[in-house]
Tab-separated table of C-alpha atoms in Angstrom:
chain	number	residue	atom	x	y	z
A	1	MET	CA	15.696	4.380	-13.646
A	2	SER	CA	13.927	6.182	-10.832
A	3	SER	CA	16.851	8.697	-10.334
A	4	ALA	CA	16.488	9.898	-13.966
A	5	VAL	CA	12.808	10.573	-13.793
A	6	HIS	CA	11.236	13.800	-12.824
A	7	TRP	CA	8.358	12.689	-10.815
A	8	GLU	CA	6.966	16.129	-9.686
A	9	VAL	CA	3.798	17.255	-11.439
A	10	PRO	CA	3.281	20.765	-12.621
A	11	ALA	CA	1.418	23.086	-10.385
A	12	SER	CA	-1.201	23.496	-12.931
A	13	LEU	CA	-2.078	19.842	-12.919
A	14	ARG	CA	-2.249	19.357	-9.315
A	15	PRO	CA	-5.971	19.825	-9.151
A	16	ALA	CA	-6.273	17.315	-11.985
A	17	TYR	CA	-4.270	14.730	-10.029
A	18	GLU	CA	-6.476	15.354	-6.825
A	19	VAL	CA	-9.529	14.417	-9.041
A	20	CYS	CA	-7.567	11.118	-9.767
A	21	ARG	CA	-6.667	10.791	-6.016
A	22	ASP	CA	-10.307	11.119	-4.954
A	23	ILE	CA	-11.437	8.456	-7.591
A	24	THR	CA	-8.773	6.081	-6.288
A	25	GLN	CA	-9.514	6.533	-2.604
A	26	ARG	CA	-13.359	6.187	-3.179
A	27	HIS	CA	-13.107	3.045	-5.355
A	28	ALA	CA	-9.999	1.187	-4.446
A	29	ARG	CA	-9.230	1.065	-0.789
A	30	THR	CA	-6.505	-1.440	-0.941
A	31	TYR	CA	-4.945	0.155	-4.052
A	32	TYR	CA	-4.996	3.469	-2.413
A	33	LEU	CA	-3.664	2.106	0.819
A	34	ALA	CA	-0.702	0.583	-1.004
A	35	ALA	CA	-0.084	3.796	-3.057
A	36	THR	CA	0.458	5.755	0.316
A	37	LEU	CA	3.674	3.809	0.983
A	38	LEU	CA	5.179	5.087	-2.335
A	39	PRO	CA	7.561	7.973	-2.290
A	40	GLY	CA	5.394	11.060	-2.270
A	41	PRO	CA	6.137	12.398	-5.866
A	42	ARG	CA	5.264	8.991	-7.322
A	43	ARG	CA	1.917	8.543	-5.734
A	44	PRO	CA	0.085	11.036	-8.295
A	45	HIS	CA	1.071	8.872	-11.190
A	46	VAL	CA	-0.681	5.692	-9.495
A	47	TRP	CA	-3.878	7.779	-9.007
A	48	ALA	CA	-3.694	8.811	-12.720
A	49	LEU	CA	-3.493	5.372	-14.129
A	50	TYR	CA	-6.095	3.871	-11.771
A	51	ALA	CA	-8.480	6.780	-12.329
A	52	PHE	CA	-8.131	6.298	-16.210
A	53	ALA	CA	-9.016	2.626	-15.860
A	54	ARG	CA	-11.817	3.283	-13.451
A	55	VAL	CA	-13.585	5.841	-15.685
A	56	SER	CA	-13.046	3.644	-18.611
A	57	ASP	CA	-14.510	0.546	-16.791
A	58	ASP	CA	-17.463	2.669	-15.485
A	59	LEU	CA	-18.499	3.648	-18.841
A	60	VAL	CA	-19.170	-0.166	-19.487
A	61	ASP	CA	-20.389	-1.291	-16.048
A	62	GLU	CA	-22.157	1.843	-14.835
A	63	PRO	CA	-23.463	3.493	-18.049
A	64	THR	CA	-25.446	6.550	-18.020
A	65	GLY	CA	-26.238	6.518	-21.728
A	66	ASP	CA	-25.274	4.241	-24.579
A	67	PRO	CA	-22.197	2.561	-23.309
A	68	ALA	CA	-20.976	1.752	-26.794
A	69	GLN	CA	-21.101	5.405	-28.091
A	70	ASP	CA	-19.707	6.732	-24.732
A	71	LEU	CA	-16.753	4.391	-24.712
A	72	ALA	CA	-16.031	5.188	-28.374
A	73	ALA	CA	-16.006	8.904	-27.521
A	74	TRP	CA	-13.848	8.229	-24.490
A	75	ARG	CA	-11.395	6.273	-26.489
A	76	ALA	CA	-11.074	8.987	-29.265
A	77	ALA	CA	-10.570	11.757	-26.440
A	78	THR	CA	-8.000	9.232	-24.942
A	79	MET	CA	-6.026	8.794	-28.081
A	80	ALA	CA	-6.078	12.500	-28.943
A	81	ALA	CA	-4.821	13.362	-25.440
A	82	LEU	CA	-1.894	10.938	-25.667
A	83	ARG	CA	-0.638	12.202	-28.937
A	84	SER	CA	2.527	13.948	-27.951
A	85	HIS	CA	2.119	16.405	-30.896
A	86	GLY	CA	-1.289	17.267	-30.151
A	87	PRO	CA	-2.526	19.987	-27.620
A	88	ALA	CA	-2.699	18.827	-23.870
A	89	PRO	CA	-6.309	18.300	-22.610
A	90	ASP	CA	-7.810	21.134	-20.572
A	91	PRO	CA	-7.336	20.044	-16.793
A	92	GLN	CA	-10.537	21.398	-15.771
A	93	ALA	CA	-12.501	19.970	-18.600
A	94	SER	CA	-10.682	16.533	-18.690
A	95	PRO	CA	-8.765	16.196	-15.404
A	96	VAL	CA	-8.297	12.494	-15.782
A	97	LEU	CA	-6.932	12.557	-19.290
A	98	ALA	CA	-4.818	15.774	-18.483
A	99	ALA	CA	-3.267	13.731	-15.665
A	100	LEU	CA	-2.726	10.614	-17.767
A	101	ARG	CA	-1.000	12.594	-20.389
A	102	CYS	CA	1.319	14.013	-17.919
A	103	THR	CA	2.021	10.624	-16.470
A	104	ARG	CA	2.608	8.979	-19.893
A	105	GLU	CA	5.202	11.619	-20.672
A	106	CYS	CA	6.920	11.135	-17.411
A	107	LEU	CA	6.949	7.342	-17.602
A	108	GLY	CA	7.590	7.092	-21.183
A	109	LEU	CA	4.652	4.826	-21.724
A	110	GLY	CA	3.517	4.022	-25.322
A	111	VAL	CA	-0.077	4.214	-26.369
A	112	GLY	CA	-0.279	0.407	-27.463
A	113	ALA	CA	-0.957	-0.653	-23.843
A	114	VAL	CA	-3.701	1.816	-23.446
A	115	GLU	CA	-5.341	0.761	-26.816
A	116	GLU	CA	-5.020	-2.849	-25.448
A	117	PHE	CA	-6.872	-1.827	-22.406
A	118	LEU	CA	-9.640	-0.175	-24.266
A	119	ASP	CA	-10.101	-3.013	-26.535
A	120	SER	CA	-10.759	-5.137	-23.521
A	121	MET	CA	-13.334	-2.670	-22.185
A	122	ALA	CA	-15.009	-2.900	-25.499
A	123	MET	CA	-15.284	-6.642	-25.244
A	124	ASP	CA	-17.376	-6.352	-22.230
A	125	LEU	CA	-19.992	-4.679	-24.327
A	126	HIS	CA	-20.517	-7.869	-26.312
A	127	VAL	CA	-18.856	-10.771	-24.588
A	128	GLY	CA	-20.485	-12.240	-21.458
A	129	GLU	CA	-18.688	-15.502	-21.138
A	130	TYR	CA	-15.511	-17.280	-21.923
A	131	ALA	CA	-15.234	-20.864	-22.967
A	132	THR	CA	-11.788	-21.592	-21.788
A	133	TYR	CA	-9.199	-20.247	-19.428
A	134	ALA	CA	-7.108	-19.318	-22.514
A	135	ASP	CA	-9.813	-17.149	-23.710
A	136	LEU	CA	-10.098	-15.411	-20.383
A	137	ARG	CA	-6.395	-14.896	-20.500
A	138	ARG	CA	-6.698	-13.215	-23.839
A	139	TYR	CA	-9.207	-10.738	-22.199
A	140	MET	CA	-7.220	-10.313	-18.933
A	141	ARG	CA	-4.005	-9.430	-21.149
A	142	GLY	CA	-5.703	-6.075	-22.193
A	143	SER	CA	-7.832	-5.600	-19.042
A	144	ALA	CA	-5.104	-6.384	-16.443
A	145	ALA	CA	-1.588	-7.543	-17.526
A	146	VAL	CA	-1.047	-4.125	-19.435
A	147	ILE	CA	-1.868	-2.183	-16.321
A	148	GLY	CA	0.748	-4.203	-14.486
A	149	GLU	CA	3.220	-3.349	-17.376
A	150	MET	CA	2.143	0.264	-17.286
A	151	THR	CA	2.805	0.482	-13.597
A	152	ALA	CA	6.183	-1.131	-13.681
A	153	PRO	CA	8.169	1.816	-14.774
A	154	LEU	CA	6.599	3.850	-12.008
A	155	LEU	CA	7.909	1.303	-9.555
A	156	GLY	CA	11.349	1.396	-11.019
A	157	ALA	CA	11.165	-2.154	-12.616
A	158	SER	CA	12.442	-2.848	-16.328
A	159	GLY	CA	13.552	-5.636	-18.325
A	160	GLU	CA	11.630	-8.547	-19.939
A	161	ALA	CA	11.475	-10.640	-16.457
A	162	ALA	CA	10.211	-7.731	-14.484
A	163	MET	CA	7.470	-7.055	-17.191
A	164	THR	CA	6.333	-10.828	-17.168
A	165	HIS	CA	6.026	-10.715	-13.295
A	166	ALA	CA	4.248	-7.342	-13.546
A	167	ALA	CA	1.734	-8.724	-16.085
A	168	ALA	CA	1.127	-11.800	-13.816
A	169	LEU	CA	0.240	-9.530	-10.781
A	170	GLY	CA	-2.033	-7.829	-12.937
A	171	GLU	CA	-3.745	-10.876	-13.726
A	172	ALA	CA	-3.704	-12.140	-10.256
A	173	PHE	CA	-5.401	-9.050	-9.015
A	174	GLN	CA	-8.167	-9.165	-11.609
A	175	PHE	CA	-8.771	-12.976	-11.217
A	176	THR	CA	-9.015	-12.248	-7.482
A	177	ASN	CA	-11.956	-9.853	-8.405
A	178	PHE	CA	-13.379	-12.365	-10.792
A	179	VAL	CA	-13.803	-14.867	-7.925
A	180	ARG	CA	-14.912	-12.490	-5.316
A	181	ASP	CA	-17.527	-10.735	-7.475
A	182	VAL	CA	-19.204	-13.676	-9.043
A	183	ALA	CA	-22.622	-12.297	-7.838
A	184	GLU	CA	-21.964	-8.884	-8.997
A	185	ASP	CA	-20.949	-10.071	-12.592
A	186	ARG	CA	-23.893	-12.283	-12.968
A	187	GLY	CA	-26.014	-9.290	-12.229
A	188	ARG	CA	-24.516	-7.696	-15.291
A	189	GLY	CA	-25.142	-10.795	-17.305
A	190	ARG	CA	-21.333	-11.823	-17.343
A	191	THR	CA	-19.547	-14.944	-16.169
A	192	TYR	CA	-15.747	-14.620	-15.864
A	193	LEU	CA	-15.247	-18.063	-14.694
A	194	PRO	CA	-14.465	-20.146	-17.662
A	195	LEU	CA	-17.211	-22.361	-18.783
A	196	GLU	CA	-15.013	-25.367	-19.175
A	197	ASP	CA	-14.571	-25.068	-15.354
A	198	LEU	CA	-18.060	-24.961	-14.741
A	199	ALA	CA	-18.641	-28.023	-16.767
A	200	ARG	CA	-15.895	-29.774	-15.122
A	201	HIS	CA	-17.963	-29.407	-11.700
A	202	ALA	CA	-21.331	-29.945	-13.440
A	203	VAL	CA	-22.169	-26.331	-12.557
A	204	THR	CA	-24.375	-24.432	-14.870
A	205	VAL	CA	-24.745	-20.653	-15.229
A	206	ALA	CA	-28.353	-20.975	-14.110
A	207	GLU	CA	-27.148	-22.653	-10.932
A	208	LEU	CA	-24.859	-19.507	-10.387
A	209	ASP	CA	-27.978	-17.358	-10.756
A	210	GLU	CA	-29.709	-19.504	-8.299
A	211	CYS	CA	-26.925	-18.880	-5.759
A	212	VAL	CA	-27.226	-15.465	-6.364
A	213	ARG	CA	-30.741	-15.625	-5.706
A	214	THR	CA	-30.644	-17.642	-2.495
A	215	ARG	CA	-27.333	-15.922	-1.395
A	216	ARG	CA	-25.892	-19.265	-0.744
A	217	PRO	CA	-23.537	-21.556	-2.692
A	218	THR	CA	-24.306	-25.061	-3.533
A	219	PRO	CA	-21.783	-27.847	-2.925
A	220	ALA	CA	-20.747	-27.974	-6.578
A	221	VAL	CA	-20.203	-24.279	-6.724
A	222	ARG	CA	-18.114	-24.446	-3.526
A	223	ARG	CA	-15.877	-26.992	-5.397
A	224	LEU	CA	-15.868	-24.908	-8.454
A	225	LEU	CA	-14.616	-21.855	-6.381
A	226	ALA	CA	-12.272	-23.765	-4.454
A	227	ASP	CA	-10.443	-24.674	-7.843
A	228	GLU	CA	-10.417	-21.111	-8.933
A	229	VAL	CA	-9.014	-19.886	-5.696
A	230	ASP	CA	-6.269	-22.255	-6.103
A	231	ARG	CA	-5.797	-20.996	-9.718
A	232	GLY	CA	-5.673	-17.358	-8.285
A	233	LEU	CA	-2.977	-18.372	-5.653
A	234	HIS	CA	-0.859	-19.914	-8.245
A	235	LEU	CA	-1.017	-16.597	-10.244
A	236	TYR	CA	0.426	-14.711	-7.200
A	237	GLU	CA	3.300	-17.304	-7.017
A	238	LEU	CA	4.162	-16.722	-10.625
A	239	ALA	CA	4.077	-12.853	-9.727
A	240	ARG	CA	6.220	-13.292	-6.464
A	241	PRO	CA	9.747	-12.989	-7.878
A	242	GLY	CA	8.845	-9.525	-9.178
A	243	LEU	CA	8.505	-8.122	-5.832
A	244	ASN	CA	12.295	-7.856	-5.607
A	245	MET	CA	12.617	-6.349	-9.099
A	246	VAL	CA	11.282	-3.031	-8.178
A	247	ASP	CA	12.956	0.027	-6.732
A	248	GLY	CA	13.598	-0.569	-2.967
A	249	ARG	CA	11.790	2.633	-1.966
A	250	CYS	CA	8.680	1.023	-3.819
A	251	GLN	CA	8.765	-2.453	-2.251
A	252	PRO	CA	6.543	-1.653	0.775
A	253	CYS	CA	3.902	-0.487	-1.809
A	254	VAL	CA	4.076	-3.725	-3.848
A	255	ALA	CA	4.363	-6.019	-0.943
A	256	VAL	CA	1.281	-4.641	0.695
A	257	ALA	CA	-0.756	-4.658	-2.490
A	258	PHE	CA	0.312	-8.309	-3.082
A	259	ASP	CA	-0.405	-9.438	0.289
A	260	LEU	CA	-3.887	-7.780	0.675
A	261	TYR	CA	-5.252	-8.720	-2.692
A	262	ARG	CA	-3.993	-12.188	-2.213
A	263	GLN	CA	-5.547	-12.244	1.213
A	264	ILE	CA	-8.926	-11.828	-0.426
A	265	LEU	CA	-8.613	-15.407	-1.886
A	266	VAL	CA	-7.442	-16.774	1.589
A	267	GLN	CA	-10.467	-14.917	3.097
A	268	ILE	CA	-12.768	-16.729	0.548
A	269	ARG	CA	-11.321	-20.079	1.333
A	270	GLN	CA	-11.919	-19.394	5.114
A	271	CYS	CA	-15.601	-18.553	4.464
A	272	ARG	CA	-16.057	-21.814	2.627
A	273	TYR	CA	-16.277	-20.099	-0.738
A	274	ASP	CA	-19.542	-18.211	0.062
A	275	VAL	CA	-19.204	-15.168	-2.194
A	276	PHE	CA	-22.895	-14.695	-2.357
A	277	ALA	CA	-23.958	-13.530	1.139
A	278	ARG	CA	-21.598	-10.448	1.344
A	279	ARG	CA	-18.694	-8.916	-0.312
A	280	ILE	CA	-15.577	-10.544	0.961
A	281	VAL	CA	-13.029	-7.904	2.370
A	282	VAL	CA	-9.796	-8.072	4.344
A	283	PRO	CA	-10.356	-7.281	8.064
A	284	THR	CA	-8.922	-3.780	9.041
A	285	LEU	CA	-6.449	-5.470	11.564
A	286	ARG	CA	-5.042	-7.645	8.778
A	287	ARG	CA	-4.638	-4.627	6.668
A	288	GLY	CA	-2.893	-2.693	9.337
A	289	THR	CA	-0.447	-5.760	9.889
A	290	ALA	CA	0.310	-5.944	6.414
A	291	VAL	CA	1.405	-2.314	6.224
A	292	LEU	CA	3.512	-2.698	9.421
A	293	GLY	CA	5.025	-5.976	8.105
A	294	ALA	CA	6.072	-4.395	4.800
A	295	PHE	CA	7.649	-1.559	6.545
A	296	SER	CA	9.402	-3.736	8.912
A	297	ARG	CA	10.862	-5.879	6.192
A	298	TYR	CA	12.079	-2.959	4.036
A	299	ALA	CA	13.639	-1.503	7.269
A	300	ARG	CA	15.767	-4.730	7.752
A	301	LEU	CA	16.535	-4.779	4.181
A	302	GLY	CA	17.637	-1.341	4.100
A	303	SER	CA	19.820	-1.785	7.305
A	304	SER	CA	21.410	-4.779	5.809
A	305	ARG	CA	22.497	-2.748	2.704
A	306	GLY	CA	23.880	-0.100	4.830
A	307	SER	CA	21.360	2.471	3.546
């Protein structure tokens, strides 16, 4: 697929993509690091997809006005921008949407996935908790799985199986954030850990809030988070077969993203599930090792194929 795609962005849109690059670099270190391993012409499209998702999310999570009105206006502007028969957005006034429009045309993306994503962002305005894991997965379908599916063509992946694994990887990334960011989410009045899981461990939302206040997990909360880490690691195993379904030139990127996001859960386990004292991050040395390992594996693969 990748050989038939014209990846280069028009010179007139390069400043817009630079805005997207800056957003990605500032807010998603692991995502940005992984994207640097892509072939150069493909990187701007990753930045555009991330920047769109980030701006949308910030309208809800970091509001500067009325989040419902601002999200509705952003949705209207996005849909107008993505209509192929409509005028292209002004790259100076709307750099993220201008880049997204170009990326959508380059990758042949439909608008349905974008609408699903924005639907999930709207849910955050009025849904603060999820009774069951099935309920949470319906949210993650729009907020994460569709992002995986939109990224798949960029990586040269296609077909039903590849899309299934791409969606699973998107869910794995987001569920990792849910486990790591329990304290931050409670600060916004949200609980992304299913209430049925809390009940199974006799944990209440009030107990989570007390852990946030004391910056220390209780034994019951540690047991709860241990189960959630196991669930997250299972999601990565569901996604793992998809690593070999992408373009060989993109495999180092996907391998690094997979390894480093998964490593967050490993770090949470190693610190005995204390996600309240500090934000869990992957050590710099471990990040460097992941990059070198991905390149080494790709080099051996390329050599064995005679490329």
